[in-house]
Tab-separated table of C-alpha atoms in Angstrom:
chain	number	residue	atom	x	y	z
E	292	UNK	CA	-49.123	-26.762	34.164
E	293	UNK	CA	-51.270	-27.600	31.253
E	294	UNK	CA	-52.596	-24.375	30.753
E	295	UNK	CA	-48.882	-22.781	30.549
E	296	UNK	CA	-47.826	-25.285	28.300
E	297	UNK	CA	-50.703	-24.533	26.095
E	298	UNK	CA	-49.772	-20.735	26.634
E	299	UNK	CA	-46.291	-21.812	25.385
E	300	UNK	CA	-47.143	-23.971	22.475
E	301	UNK	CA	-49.323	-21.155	21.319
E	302	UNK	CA	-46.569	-18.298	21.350
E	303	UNK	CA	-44.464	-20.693	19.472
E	304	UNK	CA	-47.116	-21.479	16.825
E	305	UNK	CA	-47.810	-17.474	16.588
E	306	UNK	CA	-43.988	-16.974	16.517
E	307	UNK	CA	-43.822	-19.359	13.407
E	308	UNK	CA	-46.512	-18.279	11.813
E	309	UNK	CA	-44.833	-14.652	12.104
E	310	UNK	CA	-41.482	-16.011	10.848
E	311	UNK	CA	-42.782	-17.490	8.164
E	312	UNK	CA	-45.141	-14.473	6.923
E	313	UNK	CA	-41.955	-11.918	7.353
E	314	UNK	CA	-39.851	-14.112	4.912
E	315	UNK	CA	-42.700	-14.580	2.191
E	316	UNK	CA	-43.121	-10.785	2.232
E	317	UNK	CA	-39.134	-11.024	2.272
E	318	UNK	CA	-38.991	-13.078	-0.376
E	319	UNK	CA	-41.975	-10.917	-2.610
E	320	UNK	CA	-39.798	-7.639	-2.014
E	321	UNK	CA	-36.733	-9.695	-3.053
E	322	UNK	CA	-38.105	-10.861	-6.502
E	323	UNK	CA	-39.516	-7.649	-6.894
E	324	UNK	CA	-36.325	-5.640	-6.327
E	325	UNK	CA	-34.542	-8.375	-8.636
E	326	UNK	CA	-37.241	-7.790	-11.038
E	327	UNK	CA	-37.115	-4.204	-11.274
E	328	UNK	CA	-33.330	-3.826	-11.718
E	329	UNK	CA	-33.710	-6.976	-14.620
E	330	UNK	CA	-36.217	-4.110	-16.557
E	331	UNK	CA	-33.991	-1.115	-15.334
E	332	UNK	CA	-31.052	-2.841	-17.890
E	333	UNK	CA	-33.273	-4.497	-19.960
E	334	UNK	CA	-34.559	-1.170	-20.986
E	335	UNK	CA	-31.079	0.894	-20.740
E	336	UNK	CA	-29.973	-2.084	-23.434
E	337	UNK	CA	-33.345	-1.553	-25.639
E	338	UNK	CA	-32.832	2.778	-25.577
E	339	UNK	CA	-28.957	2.251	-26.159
E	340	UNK	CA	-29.499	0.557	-29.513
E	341	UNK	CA	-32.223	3.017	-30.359
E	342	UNK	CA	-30.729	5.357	-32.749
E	343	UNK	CA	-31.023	8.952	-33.062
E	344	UNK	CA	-30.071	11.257	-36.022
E	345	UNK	CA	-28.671	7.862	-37.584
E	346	UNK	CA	-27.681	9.461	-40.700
E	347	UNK	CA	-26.801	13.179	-39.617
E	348	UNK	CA	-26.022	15.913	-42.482
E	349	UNK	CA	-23.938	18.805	-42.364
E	350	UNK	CA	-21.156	20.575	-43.358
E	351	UNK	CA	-17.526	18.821	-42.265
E	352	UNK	CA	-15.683	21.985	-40.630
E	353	UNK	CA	-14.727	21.255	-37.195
E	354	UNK	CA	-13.207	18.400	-35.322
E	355	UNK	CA	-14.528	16.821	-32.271
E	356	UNK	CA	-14.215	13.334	-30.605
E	357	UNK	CA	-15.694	11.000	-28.250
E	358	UNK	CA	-13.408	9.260	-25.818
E	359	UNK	CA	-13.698	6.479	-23.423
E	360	UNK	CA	-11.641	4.695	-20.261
E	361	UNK	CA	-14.229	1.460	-20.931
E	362	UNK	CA	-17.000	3.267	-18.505
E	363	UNK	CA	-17.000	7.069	-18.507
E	364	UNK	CA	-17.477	9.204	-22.192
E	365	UNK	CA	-15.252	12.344	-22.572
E	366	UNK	CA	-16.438	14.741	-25.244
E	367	UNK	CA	-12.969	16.563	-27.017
E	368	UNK	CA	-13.423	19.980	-28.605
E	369	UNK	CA	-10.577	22.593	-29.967
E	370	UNK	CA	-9.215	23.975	-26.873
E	371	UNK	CA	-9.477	27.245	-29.520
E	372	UNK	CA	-11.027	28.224	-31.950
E	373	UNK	CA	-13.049	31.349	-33.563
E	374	UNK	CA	-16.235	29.703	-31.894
E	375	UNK	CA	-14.884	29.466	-28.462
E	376	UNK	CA	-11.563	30.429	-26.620
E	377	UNK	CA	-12.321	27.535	-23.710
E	378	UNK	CA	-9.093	28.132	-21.905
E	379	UNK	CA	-10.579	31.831	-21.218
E	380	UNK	CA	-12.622	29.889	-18.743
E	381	UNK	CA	-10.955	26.471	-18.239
E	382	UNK	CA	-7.440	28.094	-17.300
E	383	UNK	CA	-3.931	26.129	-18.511
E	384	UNK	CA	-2.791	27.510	-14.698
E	385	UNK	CA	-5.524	25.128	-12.793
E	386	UNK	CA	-3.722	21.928	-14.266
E	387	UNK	CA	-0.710	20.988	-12.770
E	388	UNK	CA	1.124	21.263	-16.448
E	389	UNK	CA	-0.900	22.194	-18.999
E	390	UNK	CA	0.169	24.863	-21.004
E	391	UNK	CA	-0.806	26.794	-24.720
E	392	UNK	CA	0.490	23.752	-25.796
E	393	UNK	CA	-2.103	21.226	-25.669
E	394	UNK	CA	-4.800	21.881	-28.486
E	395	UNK	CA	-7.719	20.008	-27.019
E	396	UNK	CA	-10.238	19.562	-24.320
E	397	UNK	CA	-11.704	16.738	-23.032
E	398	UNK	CA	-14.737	17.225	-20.708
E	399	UNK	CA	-17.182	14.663	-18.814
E	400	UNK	CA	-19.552	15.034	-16.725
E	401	UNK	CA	-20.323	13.483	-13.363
E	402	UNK	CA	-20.545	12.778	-9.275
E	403	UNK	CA	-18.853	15.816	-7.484
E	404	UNK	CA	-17.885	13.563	-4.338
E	405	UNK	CA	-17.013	10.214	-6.739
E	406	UNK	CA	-15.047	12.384	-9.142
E	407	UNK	CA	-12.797	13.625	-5.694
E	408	UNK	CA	-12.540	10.175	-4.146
E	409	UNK	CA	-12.644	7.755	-5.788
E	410	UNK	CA	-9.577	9.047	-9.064
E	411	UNK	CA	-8.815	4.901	-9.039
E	412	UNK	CA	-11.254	2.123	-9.071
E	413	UNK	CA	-9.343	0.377	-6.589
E	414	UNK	CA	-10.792	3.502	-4.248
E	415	UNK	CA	-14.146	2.942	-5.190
E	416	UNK	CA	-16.510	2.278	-1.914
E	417	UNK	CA	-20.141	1.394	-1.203
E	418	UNK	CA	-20.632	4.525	0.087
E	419	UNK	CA	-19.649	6.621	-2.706
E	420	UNK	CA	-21.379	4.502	-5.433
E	421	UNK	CA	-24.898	4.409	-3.401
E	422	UNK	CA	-24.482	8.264	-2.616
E	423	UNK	CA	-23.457	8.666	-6.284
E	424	UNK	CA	-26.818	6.593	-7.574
E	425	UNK	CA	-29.083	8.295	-5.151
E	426	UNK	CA	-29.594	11.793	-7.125
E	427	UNK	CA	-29.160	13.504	-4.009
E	428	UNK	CA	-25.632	14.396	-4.518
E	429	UNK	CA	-23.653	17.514	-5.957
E	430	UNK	CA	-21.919	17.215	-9.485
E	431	UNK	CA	-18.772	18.340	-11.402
E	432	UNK	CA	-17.407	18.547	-14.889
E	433	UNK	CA	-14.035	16.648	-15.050
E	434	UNK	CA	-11.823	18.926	-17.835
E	435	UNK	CA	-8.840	17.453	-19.514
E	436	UNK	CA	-6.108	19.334	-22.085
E	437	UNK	CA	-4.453	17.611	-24.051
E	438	UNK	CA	-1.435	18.396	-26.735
E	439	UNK	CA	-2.763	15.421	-29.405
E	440	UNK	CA	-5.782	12.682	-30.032
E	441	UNK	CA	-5.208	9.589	-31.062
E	442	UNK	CA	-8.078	8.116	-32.620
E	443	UNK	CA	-8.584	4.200	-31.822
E	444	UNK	CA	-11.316	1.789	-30.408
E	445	UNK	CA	-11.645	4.078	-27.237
E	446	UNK	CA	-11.573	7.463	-29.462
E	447	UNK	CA	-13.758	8.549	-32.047
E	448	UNK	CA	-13.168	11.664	-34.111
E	449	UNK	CA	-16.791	13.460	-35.453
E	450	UNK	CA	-16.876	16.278	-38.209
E	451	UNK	CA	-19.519	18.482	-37.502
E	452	UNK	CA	-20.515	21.982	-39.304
E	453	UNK	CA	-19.933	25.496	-37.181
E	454	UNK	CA	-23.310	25.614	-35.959
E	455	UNK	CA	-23.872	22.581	-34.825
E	456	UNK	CA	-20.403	23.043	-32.471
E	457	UNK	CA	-21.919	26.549	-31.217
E	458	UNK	CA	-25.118	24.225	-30.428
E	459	UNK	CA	-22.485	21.510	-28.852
E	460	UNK	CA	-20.724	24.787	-27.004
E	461	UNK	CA	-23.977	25.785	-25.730
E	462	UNK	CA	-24.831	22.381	-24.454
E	463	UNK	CA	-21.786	21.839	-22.770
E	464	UNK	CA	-21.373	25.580	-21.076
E	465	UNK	CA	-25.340	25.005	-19.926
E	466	UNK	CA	-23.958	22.102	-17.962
E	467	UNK	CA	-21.413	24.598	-15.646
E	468	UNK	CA	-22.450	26.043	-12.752
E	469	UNK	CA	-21.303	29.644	-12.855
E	470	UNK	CA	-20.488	32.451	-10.468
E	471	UNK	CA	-22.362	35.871	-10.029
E	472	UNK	CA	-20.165	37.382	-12.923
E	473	UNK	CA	-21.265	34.513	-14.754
E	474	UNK	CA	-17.384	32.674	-15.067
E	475	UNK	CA	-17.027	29.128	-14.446
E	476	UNK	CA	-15.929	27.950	-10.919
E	477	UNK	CA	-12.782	26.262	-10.435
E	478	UNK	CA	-13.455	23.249	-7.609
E	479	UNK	CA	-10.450	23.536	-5.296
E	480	UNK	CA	-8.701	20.606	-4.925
E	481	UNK	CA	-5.633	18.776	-4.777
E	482	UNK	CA	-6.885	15.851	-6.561
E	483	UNK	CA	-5.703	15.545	-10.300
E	484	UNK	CA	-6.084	12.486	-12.518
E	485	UNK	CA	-3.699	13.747	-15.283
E	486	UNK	CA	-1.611	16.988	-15.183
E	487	UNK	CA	-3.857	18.639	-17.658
E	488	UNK	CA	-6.887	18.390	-15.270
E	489	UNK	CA	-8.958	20.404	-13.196
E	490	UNK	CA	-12.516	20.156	-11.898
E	491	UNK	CA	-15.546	22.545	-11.978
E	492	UNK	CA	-18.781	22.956	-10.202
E	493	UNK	CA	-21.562	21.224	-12.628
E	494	UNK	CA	-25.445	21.673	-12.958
E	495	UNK	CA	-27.493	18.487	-11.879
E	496	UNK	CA	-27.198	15.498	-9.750
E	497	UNK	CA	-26.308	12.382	-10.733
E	498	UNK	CA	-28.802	9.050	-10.390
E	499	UNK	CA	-29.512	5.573	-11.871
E	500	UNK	CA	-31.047	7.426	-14.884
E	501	UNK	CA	-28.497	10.221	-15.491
E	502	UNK	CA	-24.774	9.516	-15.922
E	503	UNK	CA	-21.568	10.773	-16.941
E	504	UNK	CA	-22.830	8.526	-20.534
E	505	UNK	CA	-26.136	9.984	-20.537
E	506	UNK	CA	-24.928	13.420	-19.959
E	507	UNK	CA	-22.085	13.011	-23.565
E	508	UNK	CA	-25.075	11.409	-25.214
E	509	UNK	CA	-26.856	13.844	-25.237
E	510	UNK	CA	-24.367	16.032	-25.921
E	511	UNK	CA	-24.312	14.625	-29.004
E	512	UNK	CA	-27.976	14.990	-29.738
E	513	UNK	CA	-27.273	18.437	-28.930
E	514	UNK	CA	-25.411	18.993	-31.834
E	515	UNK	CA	-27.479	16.725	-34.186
E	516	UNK	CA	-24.923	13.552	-34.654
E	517	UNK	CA	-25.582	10.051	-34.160
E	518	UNK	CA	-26.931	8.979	-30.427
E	519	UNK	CA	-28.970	6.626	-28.351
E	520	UNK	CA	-32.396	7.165	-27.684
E	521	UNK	CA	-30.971	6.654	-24.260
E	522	UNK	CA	-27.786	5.343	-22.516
E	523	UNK	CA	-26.549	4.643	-19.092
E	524	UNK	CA	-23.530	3.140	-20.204
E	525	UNK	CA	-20.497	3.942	-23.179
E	526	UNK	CA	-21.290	0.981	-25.017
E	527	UNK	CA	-24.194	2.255	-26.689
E	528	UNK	CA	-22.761	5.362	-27.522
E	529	UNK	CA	-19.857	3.612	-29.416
E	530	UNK	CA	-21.739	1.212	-31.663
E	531	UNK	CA	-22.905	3.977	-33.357
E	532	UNK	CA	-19.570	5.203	-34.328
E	533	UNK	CA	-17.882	1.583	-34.992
Protein backbone atom coordinates (compact mmCIF):
# COMPACT_ATOMS: atom_id res chain seq x y z
CA UNK A 1 0.00 0.00 0.00
CA UNK A 2 2.93 2.20 0.62
CA UNK A 3 4.60 1.55 -2.41
CA UNK A 4 1.32 2.57 -4.55
CA UNK A 5 0.88 5.51 -2.66
CA UNK A 6 4.38 6.49 -3.35
CA UNK A 7 3.64 5.47 -7.09
CA UNK A 8 0.71 7.95 -6.78
CA UNK A 9 2.31 10.83 -5.06
CA UNK A 10 4.97 10.62 -7.68
CA UNK A 11 2.61 10.84 -10.87
CA UNK A 12 1.07 13.75 -9.18
CA UNK A 13 4.39 15.53 -8.48
CA UNK A 14 5.45 14.68 -12.32
CA UNK A 15 1.93 15.83 -13.39
CA UNK A 16 2.62 19.27 -11.64
CA UNK A 17 5.77 19.67 -12.57
CA UNK A 18 4.40 19.15 -16.30
CA UNK A 19 1.56 21.66 -15.69
CA UNK A 20 3.57 24.05 -14.53
CA UNK A 21 6.44 23.81 -17.33
CA UNK A 22 3.52 23.86 -20.22
CA UNK A 23 2.19 27.25 -18.82
CA UNK A 24 5.74 28.98 -18.42
CA UNK A 25 6.43 27.99 -22.05
CA UNK A 26 2.66 29.26 -22.40
CA UNK A 27 3.25 32.19 -20.88
CA UNK A 28 6.97 32.86 -22.94
CA UNK A 29 5.00 32.29 -26.34
CA UNK A 30 2.31 34.65 -24.98
CA UNK A 31 4.66 37.66 -24.25
CA UNK A 32 6.38 36.89 -27.23
CA UNK A 33 3.36 36.94 -29.56
CA UNK A 34 2.24 40.22 -27.57
CA UNK A 35 5.63 41.47 -28.16
CA UNK A 36 5.88 40.96 -31.71
CA UNK A 37 2.51 42.47 -32.72
CA UNK A 38 3.59 45.71 -30.10
CA UNK A 39 6.83 46.10 -32.86
CA UNK A 40 4.57 45.03 -35.89
CA UNK A 41 2.54 48.68 -35.10
CA UNK A 42 5.18 50.26 -33.52
CA UNK A 43 7.00 50.09 -36.75
CA UNK A 44 3.83 50.51 -39.23
CA UNK A 45 3.45 53.99 -36.97
CA UNK A 46 7.40 54.86 -37.37
CA UNK A 47 7.25 54.03 -41.65
CA UNK A 48 3.77 55.90 -41.81
CA UNK A 49 5.27 59.19 -40.68
CA UNK A 50 8.31 58.60 -42.82
CA UNK A 51 7.91 60.77 -45.73
CA UNK A 52 8.58 60.20 -49.24
CA UNK A 53 8.87 62.74 -52.15
CA UNK A 54 7.81 65.35 -49.32
CA UNK A 55 8.06 68.20 -51.58
CA UNK A 56 7.17 66.68 -55.13
CA UNK A 57 7.63 68.99 -58.41
CA UNK A 58 5.87 68.91 -61.51
CA UNK A 59 3.74 70.32 -63.82
CA UNK A 60 -0.17 70.82 -62.46
CA UNK A 61 -2.19 69.21 -65.53
CA UNK A 62 -4.31 66.49 -64.35
CA UNK A 63 -6.60 65.85 -61.47
CA UNK A 64 -6.51 62.95 -59.20
CA UNK A 65 -7.65 62.25 -55.56
CA UNK A 66 -7.25 60.11 -52.66
CA UNK A 67 -10.36 58.95 -50.88
CA UNK A 68 -11.12 57.24 -47.71
CA UNK A 69 -14.26 55.34 -45.72
CA UNK A 70 -11.87 55.85 -42.31
CA UNK A 71 -9.94 52.35 -43.23
CA UNK A 72 -9.63 51.53 -46.93
CA UNK A 73 -7.76 54.33 -49.58
CA UNK A 74 -9.47 54.71 -53.04
CA UNK A 75 -7.26 56.30 -55.66
CA UNK A 76 -9.77 58.63 -58.26
CA UNK A 77 -8.53 59.23 -61.80
CA UNK A 78 -10.52 60.82 -65.00
CA UNK A 79 -12.73 58.09 -66.00
CA UNK A 80 -11.33 59.75 -69.61
CA UNK A 81 -8.97 61.30 -70.76
CA UNK A 82 -6.28 61.49 -73.79
CA UNK A 83 -3.99 59.30 -71.42
CA UNK A 84 -6.43 56.60 -70.79
CA UNK A 85 -10.09 55.73 -71.89
CA UNK A 86 -10.59 53.42 -68.45
CA UNK A 87 -14.18 52.63 -69.20
CA UNK A 88 -12.71 50.74 -72.45
CA UNK A 89 -11.79 48.23 -69.83
CA UNK A 90 -13.80 49.02 -66.66
CA UNK A 91 -17.28 48.90 -68.59
CA UNK A 92 -20.33 51.54 -67.41
CA UNK A 93 -22.57 48.08 -68.26
CA UNK A 94 -20.84 45.97 -65.20
CA UNK A 95 -22.30 48.58 -62.61
CA UNK A 96 -25.70 48.34 -61.88
CA UNK A 97 -26.16 52.26 -63.06
CA UNK A 98 -23.33 53.79 -64.12
CA UNK A 99 -23.44 55.41 -67.23
CA UNK A 100 -21.11 58.12 -69.61
CA UNK A 101 -22.21 60.18 -67.03
CA UNK A 102 -20.03 59.79 -64.17
CA UNK A 103 -16.50 61.41 -64.90
CA UNK A 104 -14.41 59.54 -62.39
CA UNK A 105 -12.99 56.35 -61.11
CA UNK A 106 -12.28 55.30 -57.92
CA UNK A 107 -10.18 52.10 -57.53
CA UNK A 108 -8.73 50.13 -54.35
CA UNK A 109 -7.18 47.38 -53.99
CA UNK A 110 -7.72 44.36 -51.78
CA UNK A 111 -8.94 40.66 -50.34
CA UNK A 112 -10.89 38.88 -53.23
CA UNK A 113 -13.04 36.76 -50.63
CA UNK A 114 -13.32 39.97 -47.92
CA UNK A 115 -14.18 42.34 -50.75
CA UNK A 116 -17.35 39.59 -51.68
CA UNK A 117 -18.39 38.98 -48.09
CA UNK A 118 -17.94 40.98 -46.01
CA UNK A 119 -19.61 44.70 -48.29
CA UNK A 120 -20.67 45.80 -44.37
CA UNK A 121 -18.60 45.67 -41.31
CA UNK A 122 -21.37 44.34 -39.46
CA UNK A 123 -20.55 41.05 -41.87
CA UNK A 124 -17.13 40.99 -41.00
CA UNK A 125 -16.07 37.36 -39.42
CA UNK A 126 -12.97 35.76 -37.90
CA UNK A 127 -12.69 33.74 -40.65
CA UNK A 128 -12.50 36.18 -43.33
CA UNK A 129 -10.13 38.62 -41.49
CA UNK A 130 -7.52 35.65 -40.52
CA UNK A 131 -7.86 34.23 -44.19
CA UNK A 132 -7.56 37.86 -45.38
CA UNK A 133 -4.14 38.44 -43.09
CA UNK A 134 -2.69 35.13 -43.99
CA UNK A 135 -1.26 36.04 -47.66
CA UNK A 136 -2.58 32.93 -48.85
CA UNK A 137 -5.64 34.31 -50.33
CA UNK A 138 -6.76 35.60 -53.91
CA UNK A 139 -7.22 39.47 -54.49
CA UNK A 140 -9.44 41.99 -56.39
CA UNK A 141 -9.53 45.60 -57.40
CA UNK A 142 -12.79 47.21 -56.08
CA UNK A 143 -13.74 49.99 -59.12
CA UNK A 144 -16.09 52.79 -58.42
CA UNK A 145 -17.64 55.62 -61.11
CA UNK A 146 -18.67 58.33 -60.02
CA UNK A 147 -20.53 61.59 -61.70
CA UNK A 148 -18.63 64.28 -59.08
CA UNK A 149 -15.81 64.51 -56.08
CA UNK A 150 -16.26 66.30 -53.33
CA UNK A 151 -13.16 67.16 -51.75
CA UNK A 152 -13.27 67.10 -47.72
CA UNK A 153 -11.38 65.46 -44.72
CA UNK A 154 -11.96 61.93 -46.34
CA UNK A 155 -11.00 63.28 -50.04
CA UNK A 156 -7.99 64.76 -51.23
CA UNK A 157 -7.59 66.18 -54.71
CA UNK A 158 -3.59 65.90 -56.16
CA UNK A 159 -2.36 67.82 -59.37
CA UNK A 160 0.06 65.87 -61.00
CA UNK A 161 1.89 66.47 -64.58
CA UNK A 162 0.92 63.93 -67.71
CA UNK A 163 3.68 61.72 -67.11
CA UNK A 164 3.58 61.15 -63.88
CA UNK A 165 -0.43 59.96 -64.43
CA UNK A 166 0.86 57.57 -67.39
CA UNK A 167 3.40 56.34 -64.52
CA UNK A 168 0.18 56.29 -61.99
CA UNK A 169 -1.82 54.43 -65.12
CA UNK A 170 0.88 52.01 -65.38
CA UNK A 171 0.97 51.29 -61.72
CA UNK A 172 -2.49 50.81 -61.34
CA UNK A 173 -3.15 48.57 -64.75
CA UNK A 174 0.14 46.38 -63.40
CA UNK A 175 -2.05 45.62 -60.44
CA UNK A 176 -5.02 43.74 -62.83
CA UNK A 177 -4.90 40.43 -63.58
CA UNK A 178 -5.65 40.11 -67.27
CA UNK A 179 -6.99 37.56 -69.70
CA UNK A 180 -5.10 35.83 -72.68
CA UNK A 181 -6.06 38.87 -74.98
CA UNK A 182 -4.65 40.84 -72.35
CA UNK A 183 -8.33 42.74 -71.19
CA UNK A 184 -9.17 43.04 -67.68
CA UNK A 185 -11.48 40.37 -66.08
CA UNK A 186 -14.73 41.27 -64.82
CA UNK A 187 -15.30 39.09 -61.29
CA UNK A 188 -18.87 37.83 -61.60
CA UNK A 189 -20.88 38.66 -58.95
CA UNK A 190 -23.96 39.88 -57.59
CA UNK A 191 -22.42 41.77 -54.87
CA UNK A 192 -22.30 45.66 -55.41
CA UNK A 193 -21.44 48.25 -52.76
CA UNK A 194 -22.64 51.29 -54.83
CA UNK A 195 -24.37 51.15 -58.28
CA UNK A 196 -21.30 52.38 -59.98
CA UNK A 197 -19.28 49.28 -58.87
CA UNK A 198 -17.87 46.28 -60.16
CA UNK A 199 -14.99 44.02 -59.17
CA UNK A 200 -11.93 42.63 -61.06
CA UNK A 201 -9.46 39.88 -60.67
CA UNK A 202 -6.17 41.63 -59.00
CA UNK A 203 -2.38 40.62 -58.92
CA UNK A 204 -1.08 39.66 -55.33
CA UNK A 205 -2.32 38.43 -52.09
CA UNK A 206 -3.08 40.28 -49.36
CA UNK A 207 -1.13 39.90 -45.69
CA UNK A 208 -0.25 41.79 -42.46
CA UNK A 209 2.36 43.70 -44.56
CA UNK A 210 0.40 44.46 -47.77
CA UNK A 211 -3.01 46.18 -47.71
CA UNK A 212 -5.57 47.86 -49.58
CA UNK A 213 -3.36 51.27 -47.84
CA UNK A 214 -0.14 49.92 -48.77
CA UNK A 215 -1.18 49.03 -52.19
CA UNK A 216 -2.67 53.34 -52.85
CA UNK A 217 0.56 54.27 -51.14
CA UNK A 218 2.44 53.22 -53.25
CA UNK A 219 0.51 54.16 -55.87
CA UNK A 220 1.38 57.33 -55.05
CA UNK A 221 5.10 56.78 -54.99
CA UNK A 222 4.45 55.52 -58.30
CA UNK A 223 3.72 58.67 -59.63
CA UNK A 224 6.27 60.68 -57.53
CA UNK A 225 3.77 62.60 -54.90
CA UNK A 226 3.94 62.68 -51.31
CA UNK A 227 3.86 59.04 -49.41
CA UNK A 228 4.88 56.98 -46.46
CA UNK A 229 7.91 55.18 -46.36
CA UNK A 230 5.38 52.56 -45.47
CA UNK A 231 1.70 52.23 -44.36
CA UNK A 232 -0.67 49.60 -43.26
CA UNK A 233 -3.25 51.90 -42.44
CA UNK A 234 -5.03 55.43 -44.19
CA UNK A 235 -3.91 57.52 -41.51
CA UNK A 236 -0.52 57.88 -42.62
CA UNK A 237 -1.33 58.43 -46.00
CA UNK A 238 -3.56 61.47 -45.06
CA UNK A 239 -1.23 63.47 -42.84
CA UNK A 240 0.66 64.08 -45.65
CA UNK A 241 -2.04 65.76 -47.51
CA UNK A 242 -3.70 67.68 -44.35
Amino acid sequence: MGYQNSNAALRINNTIEMSKRFLKYAGRCSITFIALIGLYFLIAFCCSRITINANPSNAKEIAIYIMTNGVHTDIIVPAVSAEMNWTKEISYQNTLEADSTYQYLAMGWGDKKFYLETPEFSDLKLSNGLRAISGLSTSAMHTTYYKNIREDVSCKKIIISKTQYRQLIDYILNSFKKDETGHLVNVKSSIHYDIGDAFYEAKGSYSIFKTCNTWANAALKACGQRSCLWTIFDTGIFLKYQ
